[in-house]
Short mmCIF file of C-alpha atoms in Angstrom, two decimals:
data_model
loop_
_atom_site.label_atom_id
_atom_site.label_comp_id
_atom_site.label_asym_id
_atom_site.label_seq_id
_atom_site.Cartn_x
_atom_site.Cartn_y
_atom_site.Cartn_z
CA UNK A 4 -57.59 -29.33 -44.60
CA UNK A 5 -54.10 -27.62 -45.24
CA UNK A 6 -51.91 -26.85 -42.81
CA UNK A 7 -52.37 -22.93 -42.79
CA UNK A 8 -56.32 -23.78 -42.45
CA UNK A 9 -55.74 -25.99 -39.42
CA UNK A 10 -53.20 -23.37 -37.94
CA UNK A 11 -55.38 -20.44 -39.03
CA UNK A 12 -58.41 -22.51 -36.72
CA UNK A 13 -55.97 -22.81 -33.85
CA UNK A 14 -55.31 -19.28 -33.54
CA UNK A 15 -58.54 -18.42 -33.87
CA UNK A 16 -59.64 -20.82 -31.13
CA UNK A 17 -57.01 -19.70 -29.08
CA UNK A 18 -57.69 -15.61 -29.55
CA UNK A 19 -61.87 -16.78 -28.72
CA UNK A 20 -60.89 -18.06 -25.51
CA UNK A 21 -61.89 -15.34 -22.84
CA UNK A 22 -59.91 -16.75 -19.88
CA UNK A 23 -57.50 -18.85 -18.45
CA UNK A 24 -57.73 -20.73 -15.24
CA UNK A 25 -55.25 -22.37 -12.91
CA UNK A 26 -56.29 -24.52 -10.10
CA UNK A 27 -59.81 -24.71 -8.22
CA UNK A 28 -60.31 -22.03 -5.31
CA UNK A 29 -62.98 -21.21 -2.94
CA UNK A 30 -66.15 -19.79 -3.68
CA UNK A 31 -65.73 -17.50 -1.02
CA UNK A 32 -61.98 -16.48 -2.28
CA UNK A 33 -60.70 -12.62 -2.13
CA UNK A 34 -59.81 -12.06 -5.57
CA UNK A 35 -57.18 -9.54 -6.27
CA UNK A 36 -56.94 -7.49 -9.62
CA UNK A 37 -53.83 -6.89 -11.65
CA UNK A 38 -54.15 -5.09 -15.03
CA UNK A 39 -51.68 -5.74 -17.87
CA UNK A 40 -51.59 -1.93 -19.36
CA UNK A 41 -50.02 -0.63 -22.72
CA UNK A 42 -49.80 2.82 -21.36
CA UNK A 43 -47.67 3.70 -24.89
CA UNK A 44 -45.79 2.04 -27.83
CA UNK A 45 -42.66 1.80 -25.23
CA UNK A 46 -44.17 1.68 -21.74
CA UNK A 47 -46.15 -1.72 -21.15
CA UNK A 48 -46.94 -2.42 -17.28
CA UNK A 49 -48.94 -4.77 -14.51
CA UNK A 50 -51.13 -2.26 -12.36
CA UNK A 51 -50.73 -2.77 -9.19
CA UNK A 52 -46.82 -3.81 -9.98
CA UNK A 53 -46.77 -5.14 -6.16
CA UNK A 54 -49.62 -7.27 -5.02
CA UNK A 55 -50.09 -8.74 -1.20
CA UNK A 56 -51.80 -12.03 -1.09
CA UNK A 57 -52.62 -14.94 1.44
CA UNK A 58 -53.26 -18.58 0.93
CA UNK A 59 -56.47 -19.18 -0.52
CA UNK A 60 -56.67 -15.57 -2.59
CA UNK A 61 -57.23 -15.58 -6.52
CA UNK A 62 -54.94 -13.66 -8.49
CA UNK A 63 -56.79 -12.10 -11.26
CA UNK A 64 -54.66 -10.56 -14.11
CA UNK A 65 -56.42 -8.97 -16.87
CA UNK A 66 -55.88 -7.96 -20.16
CA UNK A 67 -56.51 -4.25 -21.46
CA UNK A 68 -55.02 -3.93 -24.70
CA UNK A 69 -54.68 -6.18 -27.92
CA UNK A 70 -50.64 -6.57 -27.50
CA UNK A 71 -49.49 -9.84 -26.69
CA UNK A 72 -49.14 -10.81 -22.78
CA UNK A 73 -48.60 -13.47 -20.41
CA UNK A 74 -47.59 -14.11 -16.89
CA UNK A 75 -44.24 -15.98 -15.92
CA UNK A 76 -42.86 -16.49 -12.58
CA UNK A 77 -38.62 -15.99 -12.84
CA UNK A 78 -38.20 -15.79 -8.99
CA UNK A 79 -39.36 -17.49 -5.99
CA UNK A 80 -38.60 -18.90 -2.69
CA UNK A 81 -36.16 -21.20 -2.79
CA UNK A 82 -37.48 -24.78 -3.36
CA UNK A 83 -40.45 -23.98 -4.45
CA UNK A 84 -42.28 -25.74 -7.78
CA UNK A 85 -45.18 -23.79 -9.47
CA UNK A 86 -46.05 -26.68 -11.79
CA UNK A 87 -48.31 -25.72 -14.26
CA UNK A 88 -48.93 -22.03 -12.38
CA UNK A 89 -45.19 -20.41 -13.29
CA UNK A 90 -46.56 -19.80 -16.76
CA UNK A 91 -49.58 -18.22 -18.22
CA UNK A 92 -50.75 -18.72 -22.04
CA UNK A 93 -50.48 -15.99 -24.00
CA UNK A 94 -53.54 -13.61 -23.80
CA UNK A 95 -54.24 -11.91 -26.84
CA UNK A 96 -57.78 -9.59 -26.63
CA UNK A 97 -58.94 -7.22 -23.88
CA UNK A 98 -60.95 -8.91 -21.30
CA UNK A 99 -59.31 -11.81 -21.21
CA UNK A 100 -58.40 -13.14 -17.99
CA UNK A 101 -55.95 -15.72 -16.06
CA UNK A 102 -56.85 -16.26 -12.63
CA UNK A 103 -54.23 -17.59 -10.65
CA UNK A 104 -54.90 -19.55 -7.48
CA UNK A 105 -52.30 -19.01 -4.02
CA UNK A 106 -52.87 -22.75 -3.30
CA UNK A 107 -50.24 -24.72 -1.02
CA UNK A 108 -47.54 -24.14 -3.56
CA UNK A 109 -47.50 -21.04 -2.47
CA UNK A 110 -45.25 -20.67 0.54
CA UNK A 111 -44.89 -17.26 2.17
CA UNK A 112 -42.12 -14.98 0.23
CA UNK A 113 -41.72 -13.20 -3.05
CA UNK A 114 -42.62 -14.10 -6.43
CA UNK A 115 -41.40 -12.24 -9.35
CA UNK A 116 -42.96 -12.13 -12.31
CA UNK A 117 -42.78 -10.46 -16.03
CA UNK A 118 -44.76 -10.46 -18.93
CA UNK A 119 -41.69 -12.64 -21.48
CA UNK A 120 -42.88 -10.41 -24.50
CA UNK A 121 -42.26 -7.05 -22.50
CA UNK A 122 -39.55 -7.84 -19.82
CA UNK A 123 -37.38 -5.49 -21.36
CA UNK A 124 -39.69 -2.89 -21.59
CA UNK A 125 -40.29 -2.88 -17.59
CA UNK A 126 -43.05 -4.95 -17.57
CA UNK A 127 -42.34 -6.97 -13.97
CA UNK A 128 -43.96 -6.90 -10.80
CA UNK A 129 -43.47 -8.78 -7.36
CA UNK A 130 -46.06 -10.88 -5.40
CA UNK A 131 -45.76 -10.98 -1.99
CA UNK A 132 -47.19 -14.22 -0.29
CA UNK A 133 -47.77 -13.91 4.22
CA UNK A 134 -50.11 -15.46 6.30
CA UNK A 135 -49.73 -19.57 6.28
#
């Protein structure tokens, strides 16, 4: 196989993936939407841009386009390590998903977070952590 046949596969893989998943949560978990909109060539933004959560919540971000997003966390309280949760893949078809789990690493405070792709075009929001 060539290179550009193996890379070709990869992407392909990658784009059939529906969802992304961080962390195990509870079956009886509230689960909290966020949409990732395109609402023009310019304007890209998550909807709600604020989102109030408590330990144990899921995070649910969802594509609704076919421009490329992800999720990264560029503030937070201080201290705190997000592992493998401070960055999302990149999601590349509507309907994909990336559920993100407010487990223990996940102290009360804010979280900011931006889509890296769109930053510029005021693609941020803020999650707000209370109730440990």
């Amino acid at each position: 196989m060539t290179r550009a046949a193996i890379l070709c596969a990869s992407v392909a893989a990658f784009v059939a993936l529906p969802s992304f998943r961080v962390a195990h949560a509870k079956a009886d978990a509230n689960v909290v939407i966020v949409k990732m909109i395109d609402k023009s060539a310019t304007e890209f933004v998550f909807e709600p841009a604020k989102v109030l959560v408590k330990p144990g919540d899921i995070v649910r971000f969802v594509m609704t386009s076919v421009n490329v997003h992800n999720i990264e966390f560029r503030t937070m309280p201080v201290g705190v390590d997000l592992g493998a949760s401070k960055t999302s893949g990149y999601m590349t078809a509507a309907g994909q998903t990336f559920d993100l789990v407010i487990d223990k690493k996940f102290v009360n405070g804010e979280y900011g977070f931006l889509c890296t792709p769109h930053q510029t075009l005021g693609m941020k929001g803020l999650l707000v952590v209370s109730g440990q």
